Structure formats: C-alpha cells, structure tokens
Amino acid sequence: MSADLKPVYETIDKRRNEWIQILKESIAIESVSSDPARRGDVRRMVEWTMAYLSKQGAKCWLEELGEQTLHDGKKLPLPPCLLGELGHDPKKKTVLLYGHLDVQPARKEDGWNTEPFLMVESDGKLWGRGTSDDKGPVLSWIHAIQVLNEHKIEIPVNIKFCFEAMEESGSEGLTELLQRKKADGWLADVEYTCISDSYWLGTEKPCLSYGLRGICSYHVEVSGLQQDLHSGVYGGSVYEPLNDLFYLMSQLMDVNGKILIPGIMDQVAEVTQIEKEAYEKIDFDVKEYRESVGAAKLPSEHKETLLMNRWRFPSLSVHGVEGAFSDPGDKTVIPSKVSGKFSIRVVPNMEPEKINSLVAKYLNELWEKRGSGNKMKLITNQGSVPWVHPIDHPHFKAASRAVKKVYNVEPDFIREGCSIPITLTFQELTGHSVILLPTNASDSMAHSQNEKMRTHCYIDGIKLLATYLMELGH
C-alpha cells in the first residue's frame, strides 16, 4: 500500500458526527422487506443510497426485479437492486462490494428500549434497526470511498457495487439478476467479492470469515376448523390446531439443542484433527459470550464445543407462530388455523433436498402418531447451501493486512453460523474469491431487540474498508 492513510484515518475520526448523522437518516427509513405495507419505504431506501453513492463519482442505476407472489396469491413489485461502478482501468483488478438495505421488522413494544427506527447514541453504541445489519456497513463503504477521493488518493482497484433490498426475505430476484449480468459480461472482470454482513467472534478482536452455514426453512400448518371458536363454548369438544402444532414443534429438538429428526447428523462431514487444532487456537471468551447474549446458562461452556455448535454442526431454531393471538391481554379463542415456523442451519456435506425429505418423513410420522382429526401440511421454503473458502488465498491475505494496520492485531479466521445465500452465488458466477469482512462486534443483536453497532466499530470500520481497498492493489 503506497499511500499514507494516516491523514485519512484522522479525517474519519474528525467527521465522526457527520457519519453518525448520515446513518441516522438511513435508519429512519423503515425498509422492512417482509412487510408489504413498507415496500415503498424499501424502494425509497434504495434510491436514497443511490443518491449518496452517486455523489462519490460512481455511475449508478437501478435494476428492476419483477414481482413477488405473496402467500395469499397477491403480487407485489419487488424493490429494485442498486448496481454501480467506479473506475474502468483495464490494468486494475475489480472488486465487487455487496450489501443489503432492507431490515428485519421491529416495534418498540417487542422489547426495544428505544424507538427502533429513531437511532440513538448512548453508552458508546448506536441503537436502531439496521445499524449493524446492514446499513452501517453499507454506508461505511461509501464513507471510505468519499474520504479517499477527498484526499486525492487513487484507489488501486476498480469497484462494482451490488446493494440489494430483499436479503431479509430470501434475496428474491437477485440470483436471476446476477445470472443476467453474468450473461451480459458485467461480472466478467470481477476478481474479488467482499461482503460486510457478518460479525466478530467477540466484542474486541476483529476476524475474517471463511465459511457459512446454509439454511432450510419450513412452515408447519395445522388446520381443521371453519373459523376461530369460543373456548368456553367449544373447548374440550374439538381437536385444537394450536395444541397439535405445539406437539409437533416440541419434538424437533431437545433442551440442549440436539436435533431429534433421524438421519440429520448422518450427512455432516467428520471433524478432522486439523480442524480441532484450529478451534483450539481461536481467541474466545465463553463467559463474555454468555454475558453478551444475556444467558444465565449455555448448553455447553467448553470453548471448542460451543464454537463448533455455532459454526461446524447443524442447528434447529423455532421462530414463531402465525394465526394465534399474540397481542397484550387475553382473547380466549381456539384458533382455526395456525402455522409454526422453524429452520435448520446446514453444514458441509448436507444437501437441502435430503434434509427436506427427512423433515417431511419425521413430521408425517409424528402426525400419524398424534391421531388428531385436524390436517397438517408442511411448506418448504427457499433454502441455501453452506459455503467455505481456503484462507491462504491472496484475497484473505490482503484483508488480514488491512485488519492489522487498523486494529494492530492479527485477525482470527472463523466460520459463521448464519446464512448469506448470495455468497456462494457470487463465487460460482464470478469464478473467483469471496470474503466476509465484518466490522461489527458480536453483541450487535441483529434481528433481535435493541440492535446496535458500537460507535468505534462504525468509525473504525470506515478505516478498515478504506484500507482493504488499498491493500487489494498489492
């Protein structure tokens, strides 16, 4: 890296309040992709970002993705994807930067301490939906480019941008768009892809992520009554769908998280001795982790076992129930139809099609055993396969140098337990390296109440991403 970035770092620190205000503006746009009523806000978020990115000299445009068919059969326009380019020097390599602009649903009454879409800075943290997932990192890319431009530092790589707005809803339409862009040659010169949509292992030490679990997602629907019924009038005389659903969902895993579906673990690749030794070297504080999630007790407090359960082995999580009364107070009805939601995070060498078959077989056997007069239907949603990448690649070495320059430590190399389906898509369509370069601490609470980004992570993240772009020129 030929340029001296110390003045860049100083500028980033001095303009801290400016960066925070811009993030606050983006958080105020309620870009919840799963809510049809917020679809206009999602599009507005994409257009807002395009305007900001264009100011930095990037050529930007929106790619329309067509329509989304909702569960009730209604069709809704998908939000557009923001594509862009900065630099066309054939002597330079090209990096594609990916992020997403949509967020998970959030309401203050869900348990937030503040209004989720009114960002608040307190206790050294920026609180709000999307601060860490993924508006903060997306804006950090743009801030980094802005400061490098202002210091008249030549960025040694061409940059392409792909900022979508349906990631929290399965990235619907994105794969098809990228396949079209591969066909028209837009991806042909992409040698690196970088995603900043993951997290550090702890709250202090940065890391680089070289693997992700995939996901298989399901809805279990139980129905059998014409309409909701008064429990005082009909209770005890009908098969209740919610009782049946609770029975099915309670049989999916035990109290320690062990998946009870037969055959699931048979597909998991065996842990090698090299892997075991690698996990032993990782800097990870189990007590700090337990406290960061607010848990009184963990299923395992052995470092290597806990980390493997997070990254290396499959897990099953129950997410919620549709159709049952969930507002404050009592409503003593028997729901006529309910739908339970759960997912399985899959790892190498698990194949989603086989997992789907095992889940269906197990639930059908449970249902037959149950003997209810209601009907049960399993709905299999869009899933994704796991991803892994060799860590001795020049791409990872460049990112590692960037981390060392900004944070003065060597990064840990970790896997992630979450799923970013588009990661493997980028790797397959470009034929080149993809890296996960997180700027967020592990306690960001993405998808949960009181999502936050540590202020220093946001500011230092701008430095990291600027340095990464410069290191790619080596």
Short mmCIF file of C-alpha atoms in Angstrom, two decimals:
data_model
loop_
_atom_site.label_atom_id
_atom_site.label_comp_id
_atom_site.label_asym_id
_atom_site.label_seq_id
_atom_site.Cartn_x
_atom_site.Cartn_y
_atom_site.Cartn_z
CA MET A 1 0.00 0.00 0.00
CA SER A 2 1.87 3.06 -1.26
CA ALA A 3 -0.41 5.78 0.11
CA ASP A 4 -0.07 7.07 3.66
CA LEU A 5 -3.51 6.57 5.20
CA LYS A 6 -2.82 8.32 8.48
CA PRO A 7 -4.42 11.58 7.21
CA VAL A 8 -7.40 9.54 6.02
CA TYR A 9 -7.81 7.99 9.46
CA GLU A 10 -7.60 11.44 11.07
CA THR A 11 -10.31 12.78 8.75
CA ILE A 12 -12.56 9.84 9.52
CA ASP A 13 -12.20 10.48 13.26
CA LYS A 14 -12.85 14.23 12.88
CA ARG A 15 -16.03 13.65 10.89
CA ARG A 16 -17.46 11.15 13.35
CA ASN A 17 -20.65 13.15 13.97
CA GLU A 18 -21.28 13.54 10.25
CA TRP A 19 -21.08 9.79 9.69
CA ILE A 20 -23.44 9.16 12.60
CA GLN A 21 -25.99 11.66 11.29
CA ILE A 22 -26.00 10.02 7.85
CA LEU A 23 -26.57 6.61 9.43
CA LYS A 24 -29.41 8.08 11.49
CA GLU A 25 -31.08 9.32 8.31
CA SER A 26 -30.92 5.85 6.78
CA ILE A 27 -32.27 4.14 9.91
CA ALA A 28 -35.33 6.43 9.81
CA ILE A 29 -36.35 4.83 6.51
CA GLU A 30 -38.35 1.75 7.60
CA SER A 31 -37.15 -0.56 4.84
CA VAL A 32 -38.75 -3.78 6.14
CA SER A 33 -38.80 -6.04 3.09
CA SER A 34 -41.11 -8.66 4.65
CA ASP A 35 -43.91 -6.12 5.21
CA PRO A 36 -45.92 -5.36 2.04
CA ALA A 37 -47.04 -2.06 3.59
CA ARG A 38 -43.38 -0.96 3.80
CA ARG A 39 -42.46 -1.79 0.19
CA GLY A 40 -42.48 1.91 -0.71
CA ASP A 41 -40.03 2.61 2.12
CA VAL A 42 -37.76 -0.16 0.87
CA ARG A 43 -37.60 1.41 -2.57
CA ARG A 44 -37.02 4.82 -1.01
CA MET A 45 -34.04 3.39 0.89
CA VAL A 46 -32.51 2.10 -2.34
CA GLU A 47 -32.99 5.46 -4.06
CA TRP A 48 -31.57 7.32 -1.04
CA THR A 49 -28.44 5.15 -1.14
CA MET A 50 -28.06 5.59 -4.91
CA ALA A 51 -28.12 9.36 -4.49
CA TYR A 52 -25.40 9.23 -1.82
CA LEU A 53 -23.22 6.80 -3.78
CA SER A 54 -23.57 8.86 -6.96
CA LYS A 55 -22.14 11.89 -5.14
CA GLN A 56 -18.87 9.96 -4.75
CA GLY A 57 -18.45 9.69 -8.52
CA ALA A 58 -19.93 6.24 -9.02
CA LYS A 59 -22.13 5.51 -12.02
CA CYS A 60 -25.31 4.03 -10.52
CA TRP A 61 -28.55 2.58 -11.80
CA LEU A 62 -31.50 0.55 -10.57
CA GLU A 63 -32.31 -2.92 -11.85
CA GLU A 64 -35.97 -3.87 -11.51
CA LEU A 65 -36.50 -7.44 -10.34
CA GLY A 66 -40.12 -8.10 -11.27
CA GLU A 67 -42.92 -9.18 -8.95
CA GLN A 68 -43.20 -11.11 -5.71
CA THR A 69 -46.09 -13.51 -5.16
CA LEU A 70 -47.29 -13.31 -1.55
CA HIS A 71 -48.69 -16.24 0.45
CA ASP A 72 -52.23 -15.15 -0.32
CA GLY A 73 -51.57 -15.12 -4.06
CA LYS A 74 -51.35 -11.35 -4.38
CA LYS A 75 -48.49 -9.90 -6.40
CA LEU A 76 -46.26 -7.06 -5.25
CA PRO A 77 -43.41 -5.32 -7.11
CA LEU A 78 -40.00 -6.32 -5.79
CA PRO A 79 -37.76 -3.46 -4.73
CA PRO A 80 -35.02 -2.70 -7.27
CA CYS A 81 -31.39 -3.66 -6.83
CA LEU A 82 -28.79 -0.88 -6.86
CA LEU A 83 -25.83 -1.56 -9.15
CA GLY A 84 -22.89 0.75 -9.67
CA GLU A 85 -19.35 1.16 -11.00
CA LEU A 86 -16.37 3.27 -10.00
CA GLY A 87 -13.30 3.03 -12.24
CA HIS A 88 -12.71 1.23 -15.56
CA ASP A 89 -8.93 0.87 -15.67
CA PRO A 90 -8.11 -2.39 -17.51
CA LYS A 91 -4.76 -2.53 -15.68
CA LYS A 92 -6.53 -2.76 -12.32
CA LYS A 93 -8.31 -5.69 -10.73
CA THR A 94 -12.00 -5.31 -9.93
CA VAL A 95 -13.71 -5.87 -6.59
CA LEU A 96 -17.48 -6.26 -6.21
CA LEU A 97 -18.93 -4.89 -2.97
CA TYR A 98 -22.19 -6.42 -1.76
CA GLY A 99 -24.57 -5.29 0.97
CA HIS A 100 -28.28 -5.06 1.67
CA LEU A 101 -30.53 -2.14 2.51
CA ASP A 102 -33.58 -3.90 3.91
CA VAL A 103 -34.08 -4.74 7.58
CA GLN A 104 -35.98 -7.06 9.87
CA PRO A 105 -39.33 -5.94 11.39
CA ALA A 106 -39.14 -4.03 14.67
CA ARG A 107 -41.60 -2.43 17.09
CA LYS A 108 -40.84 -0.75 20.39
CA GLU A 109 -43.44 -2.93 22.13
CA ASP A 110 -41.42 -6.02 21.11
CA GLY A 111 -38.99 -5.13 23.90
CA TRP A 112 -36.91 -2.30 22.50
CA ASN A 113 -35.62 0.30 24.94
CA THR A 114 -35.87 2.99 22.25
CA GLU A 115 -37.84 3.53 19.06
CA PRO A 116 -36.16 1.11 16.63
CA PHE A 117 -36.25 3.46 13.64
CA LEU A 118 -35.09 6.54 15.56
CA MET A 119 -31.38 5.91 16.05
CA VAL A 120 -30.00 6.88 19.45
CA GLU A 121 -26.36 7.10 20.52
CA SER A 122 -25.71 6.13 24.13
CA ASP A 123 -23.19 4.12 26.13
CA GLY A 124 -20.78 4.16 23.18
CA LYS A 125 -23.30 2.44 20.92
CA LEU A 126 -25.65 3.34 18.07
CA TRP A 127 -29.06 1.80 18.74
CA GLY A 128 -31.56 1.18 15.93
CA ARG A 129 -32.85 -1.36 13.44
CA GLY A 130 -30.31 -1.73 10.64
CA THR A 131 -27.35 -0.09 12.38
CA SER A 132 -25.36 -3.31 12.17
CA ASP A 133 -27.43 -5.32 9.68
CA ASP A 134 -26.61 -3.95 7.18
CA LYS A 135 -26.98 -0.19 6.71
CA GLY A 136 -23.97 0.69 8.87
CA PRO A 137 -21.52 -1.45 6.85
CA VAL A 138 -23.01 -0.35 3.50
CA LEU A 139 -22.61 3.31 4.42
CA SER A 140 -19.09 2.61 5.68
CA TRP A 141 -18.10 1.57 2.14
CA ILE A 142 -19.42 4.83 0.74
CA HIS A 143 -17.81 6.92 3.50
CA ALA A 144 -14.47 5.16 2.86
CA ILE A 145 -14.57 5.95 -0.85
CA GLN A 146 -15.59 9.54 -0.14
CA VAL A 147 -12.61 10.16 2.16
CA LEU A 148 -10.12 8.51 -0.20
CA ASN A 149 -11.42 10.71 -3.01
CA GLU A 150 -11.23 13.84 -0.89
CA HIS A 151 -7.59 13.09 -0.07
CA LYS A 152 -6.97 12.54 -3.80
CA ILE A 153 -5.73 9.00 -3.16
CA GLU A 154 -6.03 6.78 -6.21
CA ILE A 155 -7.93 3.62 -5.37
CA PRO A 156 -5.86 0.77 -6.87
CA VAL A 157 -8.86 -1.34 -7.89
CA ASN A 158 -11.98 -0.83 -9.96
CA ILE A 159 -15.12 -1.14 -7.84
CA LYS A 160 -18.53 -2.53 -8.65
CA PHE A 161 -21.48 -2.29 -6.29
CA CYS A 162 -24.43 -4.58 -5.67
CA PHE A 163 -26.73 -3.31 -2.92
CA GLU A 164 -30.00 -5.26 -2.77
CA ALA A 165 -33.13 -4.76 -0.68
CA MET A 166 -34.63 -8.25 -0.24
CA GLU A 167 -31.90 -10.04 1.70
CA GLU A 168 -34.04 -10.36 4.82
CA SER A 169 -36.71 -12.00 2.66
CA GLY A 170 -34.59 -14.55 0.81
CA SER A 171 -32.91 -12.24 -1.74
CA GLU A 172 -35.78 -12.92 -4.10
CA GLY A 173 -34.92 -11.97 -7.67
CA LEU A 174 -31.22 -11.32 -7.02
CA THR A 175 -29.81 -14.60 -8.31
CA GLU A 176 -31.72 -14.23 -11.55
CA LEU A 177 -30.41 -10.66 -11.91
CA LEU A 178 -26.82 -11.74 -11.33
CA GLN A 179 -27.21 -14.54 -13.86
CA ARG A 180 -28.34 -11.94 -16.39
CA LYS A 181 -25.39 -9.71 -15.50
CA LYS A 182 -23.04 -12.65 -15.99
CA ALA A 183 -24.58 -13.28 -19.39
CA ASP A 184 -24.11 -9.66 -20.48
CA GLY A 185 -20.50 -9.62 -19.23
CA TRP A 186 -20.88 -7.29 -16.25
CA LEU A 187 -19.32 -9.81 -13.86
CA ALA A 188 -16.57 -10.91 -16.24
CA ASP A 189 -13.81 -8.74 -14.74
CA VAL A 190 -14.73 -9.28 -11.08
CA GLU A 191 -11.79 -10.95 -9.34
CA TYR A 192 -12.80 -10.28 -5.74
CA THR A 193 -16.15 -10.03 -3.97
CA CYS A 194 -16.37 -8.58 -0.47
CA ILE A 195 -19.36 -8.82 1.89
CA SER A 196 -19.55 -6.91 5.17
CA ASP A 197 -22.65 -8.55 6.63
CA SER A 198 -21.20 -10.69 9.41
CA TYR A 199 -19.74 -10.24 12.90
CA TRP A 200 -16.65 -10.61 15.01
CA LEU A 201 -16.40 -13.60 17.27
CA GLY A 202 -16.22 -11.40 20.36
CA THR A 203 -16.55 -7.73 21.19
CA GLU A 204 -12.92 -6.64 20.83
CA LYS A 205 -10.93 -8.68 18.30
CA PRO A 206 -11.62 -8.49 14.53
CA CYS A 207 -11.87 -11.59 12.40
CA LEU A 208 -12.24 -12.81 8.83
CA SER A 209 -14.96 -15.31 7.97
CA TYR A 210 -14.23 -18.18 5.60
CA GLY A 211 -17.38 -20.28 5.99
CA LEU A 212 -21.15 -20.04 6.40
CA ARG A 213 -23.88 -22.47 7.24
CA GLY A 214 -26.72 -22.83 4.76
CA ILE A 215 -30.39 -22.89 5.70
CA CYS A 216 -33.53 -24.94 5.16
CA SER A 217 -36.70 -23.15 6.25
CA TYR A 218 -40.17 -24.55 6.97
CA HIS A 219 -43.75 -23.68 7.86
CA VAL A 220 -45.94 -26.31 9.54
CA GLU A 221 -49.63 -25.53 9.02
CA VAL A 222 -52.32 -27.18 11.15
CA SER A 223 -55.99 -26.53 10.38
CA GLY A 224 -59.36 -28.18 10.82
CA LEU A 225 -61.98 -25.70 12.00
CA GLN A 226 -64.20 -23.48 9.89
CA GLN A 227 -63.36 -20.40 11.99
CA ASP A 228 -61.96 -19.36 15.36
CA LEU A 229 -64.13 -20.67 18.20
CA HIS A 230 -65.03 -19.53 21.73
CA SER A 231 -63.00 -21.73 24.09
CA GLY A 232 -65.72 -21.67 26.74
CA VAL A 233 -68.36 -22.93 24.32
CA TYR A 234 -66.28 -25.36 22.23
CA GLY A 235 -63.24 -26.21 24.39
CA GLY A 236 -62.94 -29.93 25.04
CA SER A 237 -65.19 -30.90 22.12
CA VAL A 238 -62.86 -30.26 19.15
CA TYR A 239 -59.28 -31.02 18.15
CA GLU A 240 -57.44 -27.76 18.71
CA PRO A 241 -54.90 -26.86 15.95
CA LEU A 242 -52.62 -24.92 18.29
CA ASN A 243 -52.26 -27.87 20.65
CA ASP A 244 -51.34 -30.09 17.70
CA LEU A 245 -48.79 -27.56 16.48
CA PHE A 246 -47.16 -27.27 19.91
CA TYR A 247 -46.87 -31.05 19.99
CA LEU A 248 -45.09 -31.16 16.63
CA MET A 249 -42.75 -28.26 17.35
CA SER A 250 -41.77 -29.64 20.75
CA GLN A 251 -40.50 -32.83 19.12
CA LEU A 252 -37.95 -31.14 16.86
CA MET A 253 -35.07 -30.79 19.36
CA ASP A 254 -34.21 -31.45 22.98
CA VAL A 255 -33.46 -28.91 25.70
CA ASN A 256 -29.75 -28.75 24.75
CA GLY A 257 -30.46 -28.12 21.06
CA LYS A 258 -29.88 -31.65 19.79
CA ILE A 259 -31.91 -32.16 16.62
CA LEU A 260 -34.30 -35.11 17.08
CA ILE A 261 -35.01 -35.69 13.38
CA PRO A 262 -33.44 -39.07 12.49
CA GLY A 263 -30.73 -39.03 9.84
CA ILE A 264 -29.84 -35.35 10.07
CA MET A 265 -26.36 -35.85 11.52
CA ASP A 266 -25.53 -38.70 9.12
CA GLN A 267 -24.72 -36.20 6.35
CA VAL A 268 -22.37 -33.99 8.36
CA ALA A 269 -18.70 -34.11 7.33
CA GLU A 270 -16.44 -35.51 10.03
CA VAL A 271 -14.30 -33.11 12.03
CA THR A 272 -10.62 -33.52 11.15
CA GLN A 273 -7.71 -33.26 13.55
CA ILE A 274 -6.55 -30.10 11.75
CA GLU A 275 -9.94 -28.53 12.40
CA LYS A 276 -9.83 -29.45 16.07
CA GLU A 277 -6.43 -27.81 16.45
CA ALA A 278 -7.63 -24.68 14.62
CA TYR A 279 -10.55 -24.27 17.01
CA GLU A 280 -8.20 -24.59 19.99
CA LYS A 281 -6.19 -21.57 18.75
CA ILE A 282 -9.17 -19.21 18.43
CA ASP A 283 -9.32 -16.39 20.97
CA PHE A 284 -12.80 -16.71 22.50
CA ASP A 285 -14.14 -15.93 25.96
CA VAL A 286 -17.12 -18.16 26.80
CA LYS A 287 -18.08 -16.07 29.84
CA GLU A 288 -18.08 -12.86 27.79
CA TYR A 289 -20.18 -14.55 25.13
CA ARG A 290 -22.72 -15.79 27.68
CA GLU A 291 -23.00 -12.34 29.20
CA SER A 292 -23.27 -10.63 25.80
CA VAL A 293 -26.40 -12.64 24.94
CA GLY A 294 -27.81 -12.30 28.45
CA ALA A 295 -27.97 -16.04 29.11
CA ALA A 296 -27.80 -17.48 32.63
CA LYS A 297 -26.51 -20.80 31.29
CA LEU A 298 -25.33 -22.24 27.96
CA PRO A 299 -25.84 -25.80 26.67
CA SER A 300 -22.04 -26.11 26.68
CA GLU A 301 -19.40 -23.85 28.22
CA HIS A 302 -16.49 -25.68 26.61
CA LYS A 303 -14.93 -23.31 24.07
CA GLU A 304 -14.34 -25.73 21.20
CA THR A 305 -17.71 -27.47 21.63
CA LEU A 306 -19.59 -24.18 21.80
CA LEU A 307 -17.90 -22.80 18.68
CA MET A 308 -18.49 -25.98 16.70
CA ASN A 309 -22.14 -25.94 17.71
CA ARG A 310 -22.34 -22.36 16.36
CA TRP A 311 -20.49 -22.95 13.07
CA ARG A 312 -19.49 -26.54 12.38
CA PHE A 313 -22.66 -28.51 13.15
CA PRO A 314 -26.29 -28.06 12.10
CA SER A 315 -28.77 -26.37 14.40
CA LEU A 316 -32.56 -26.08 14.51
CA SER A 317 -34.44 -22.99 15.69
CA VAL A 318 -38.17 -22.34 16.16
CA HIS A 319 -39.10 -18.81 15.09
CA GLY A 320 -42.78 -18.19 15.71
CA VAL A 321 -46.45 -18.99 15.16
CA GLU A 322 -48.95 -17.34 12.83
CA GLY A 323 -52.68 -17.44 13.47
CA ALA A 324 -52.64 -17.45 17.27
CA PHE A 325 -53.47 -14.42 19.39
CA SER A 326 -50.27 -12.64 20.43
CA ASP A 327 -51.33 -9.11 21.46
CA PRO A 328 -51.35 -7.99 25.12
CA GLY A 329 -54.27 -9.21 27.23
CA ASP A 330 -56.48 -12.27 26.86
CA LYS A 331 -58.50 -13.49 23.91
CA THR A 332 -59.96 -16.84 24.83
CA VAL A 333 -60.48 -18.31 21.39
CA ILE A 334 -59.47 -21.55 19.74
CA PRO A 335 -57.58 -20.63 16.53
CA SER A 336 -58.94 -22.38 13.45
CA LYS A 337 -55.60 -22.49 11.61
CA VAL A 338 -52.04 -21.93 12.84
CA SER A 339 -48.65 -22.07 11.20
CA GLY A 340 -45.37 -22.72 13.01
CA LYS A 341 -42.04 -21.58 11.59
CA PHE A 342 -38.66 -23.23 12.05
CA SER A 343 -35.38 -23.60 10.19
CA ILE A 344 -32.31 -25.82 10.13
CA ARG A 345 -28.85 -24.34 9.57
CA VAL A 346 -26.97 -26.83 7.39
CA VAL A 347 -23.25 -27.52 7.04
CA PRO A 348 -21.00 -29.47 4.64
CA ASN A 349 -21.88 -32.10 3.36
CA MET A 350 -25.63 -31.69 3.97
CA GLU A 351 -27.87 -31.42 0.91
CA PRO A 352 -31.10 -29.38 1.32
CA GLU A 353 -33.16 -31.82 -0.76
CA LYS A 354 -32.25 -34.71 1.53
CA ILE A 355 -32.89 -32.61 4.62
CA ASN A 356 -36.33 -31.66 3.31
CA SER A 357 -37.17 -35.34 2.82
CA LEU A 358 -36.04 -36.26 6.34
CA VAL A 359 -38.07 -33.44 7.88
CA ALA A 360 -41.20 -34.39 5.94
CA LYS A 361 -40.85 -38.07 6.86
CA TYR A 362 -40.38 -37.29 10.55
CA LEU A 363 -43.30 -34.85 10.79
CA ASN A 364 -45.63 -37.20 8.92
CA GLU A 365 -44.72 -40.00 11.33
CA LEU A 366 -45.35 -37.72 14.31
CA TRP A 367 -48.68 -36.64 12.84
CA GLU A 368 -49.83 -40.19 12.34
CA LYS A 369 -48.83 -40.98 15.91
CA ARG A 370 -50.72 -37.90 17.15
CA GLY A 371 -54.05 -39.18 15.79
CA SER A 372 -55.63 -35.73 15.51
CA GLY A 373 -58.69 -35.01 13.42
CA ASN A 374 -57.07 -31.86 12.04
CA LYS A 375 -54.96 -31.53 8.90
CA MET A 376 -51.22 -30.92 8.82
CA LYS A 377 -49.27 -29.50 5.88
CA LEU A 378 -45.52 -28.92 5.64
CA ILE A 379 -44.40 -25.99 3.48
CA THR A 380 -40.74 -25.99 2.41
CA ASN A 381 -39.34 -22.53 1.74
CA GLN A 382 -36.35 -21.41 -0.29
CA GLY A 383 -33.08 -22.61 1.21
CA SER A 384 -29.34 -22.28 0.65
CA VAL A 385 -26.26 -24.47 0.79
CA PRO A 386 -23.22 -23.87 3.02
CA TRP A 387 -20.04 -22.09 1.85
CA VAL A 388 -16.34 -22.48 2.70
CA HIS A 389 -13.19 -20.84 1.29
CA PRO A 390 -9.43 -21.51 1.67
CA ILE A 391 -7.85 -18.96 4.00
CA ASP A 392 -4.40 -18.90 2.35
CA HIS A 393 -5.80 -17.09 -0.72
CA PRO A 394 -4.23 -13.66 -1.60
CA HIS A 395 -7.66 -12.08 -1.02
CA PHE A 396 -7.62 -13.17 2.61
CA LYS A 397 -4.01 -12.09 2.99
CA ALA A 398 -4.88 -8.57 1.78
CA ALA A 399 -7.81 -8.35 4.19
CA SER A 400 -5.62 -9.65 7.00
CA ARG A 401 -3.06 -6.91 6.35
CA ALA A 402 -5.84 -4.31 6.44
CA VAL A 403 -7.05 -5.57 9.82
CA LYS A 404 -3.50 -5.48 11.21
CA LYS A 405 -2.99 -1.88 10.04
CA VAL A 406 -6.23 -0.57 11.56
CA TYR A 407 -6.54 -2.64 14.76
CA ASN A 408 -2.90 -3.65 15.39
CA VAL A 409 -3.81 -7.33 15.79
CA GLU A 410 -3.87 -10.37 13.55
CA PRO A 411 -7.47 -11.39 12.82
CA ASP A 412 -8.97 -14.70 13.88
CA PHE A 413 -10.15 -16.89 10.98
CA ILE A 414 -13.61 -18.17 11.75
CA ARG A 415 -16.74 -19.67 10.26
CA GLU A 416 -20.15 -18.11 10.72
CA GLY A 417 -23.28 -19.85 11.90
CA CYS A 418 -25.55 -17.62 9.85
CA SER A 419 -26.52 -17.95 6.19
CA ILE A 420 -25.82 -15.43 3.44
CA PRO A 421 -27.09 -17.40 0.43
CA ILE A 422 -25.71 -14.98 -2.12
CA THR A 423 -22.12 -15.70 -1.02
CA LEU A 424 -21.91 -18.97 -2.90
CA THR A 425 -23.77 -17.43 -5.85
CA PHE A 426 -21.11 -14.74 -6.22
CA GLN A 427 -18.34 -17.32 -6.01
CA GLU A 428 -19.94 -19.53 -8.65
CA LEU A 429 -20.89 -16.73 -11.07
CA THR A 430 -17.58 -14.83 -10.89
CA GLY A 431 -15.40 -17.90 -10.60
CA HIS A 432 -13.28 -16.02 -8.08
CA SER A 433 -12.77 -15.36 -4.39
CA VAL A 434 -15.40 -14.12 -1.93
CA ILE A 435 -14.57 -12.88 1.55
CA LEU A 436 -16.65 -11.90 4.57
CA LEU A 437 -15.05 -8.83 6.14
CA PRO A 438 -17.02 -7.91 9.29
CA THR A 439 -16.86 -4.53 11.01
CA ASN A 440 -19.33 -5.38 13.81
CA ALA A 441 -18.82 -6.79 17.28
CA SER A 442 -20.59 -10.00 18.26
CA ASP A 443 -23.07 -8.25 20.54
CA SER A 444 -24.77 -6.30 17.74
CA MET A 445 -28.04 -8.21 18.25
CA ALA A 446 -29.03 -8.16 14.59
CA HIS A 447 -32.59 -9.47 14.05
CA SER A 448 -33.24 -9.03 17.77
CA GLN A 449 -34.50 -6.28 20.05
CA ASN A 450 -32.14 -3.38 20.69
CA GLU A 451 -29.97 -3.93 17.64
CA LYS A 452 -26.87 -1.77 17.87
CA MET A 453 -23.46 -1.02 16.46
CA ARG A 454 -20.64 0.07 18.72
CA THR A 455 -19.69 3.59 17.69
CA HIS A 456 -15.99 2.72 17.44
CA CYS A 457 -16.86 -0.26 15.23
CA TYR A 458 -18.70 2.06 12.86
CA ILE A 459 -15.90 4.63 12.70
CA ASP A 460 -13.02 2.12 12.65
CA GLY A 461 -14.99 0.11 10.09
CA ILE A 462 -14.71 3.01 7.66
CA LYS A 463 -10.94 2.93 8.16
CA LEU A 464 -10.85 -0.85 7.67
CA LEU A 465 -12.79 -0.81 4.42
CA ALA A 466 -10.67 2.04 3.02
CA THR A 467 -7.51 0.15 3.94
CA TYR A 468 -8.85 -3.08 2.44
CA LEU A 469 -9.44 -1.36 -0.91
CA MET A 470 -5.86 -0.08 -0.87
CA GLU A 471 -4.39 -3.45 0.12
CA LEU A 472 -6.13 -5.16 -2.81
CA GLY A 473 -3.74 -3.25 -5.08
CA HIS A 474 -0.75 -5.25 -3.89
#
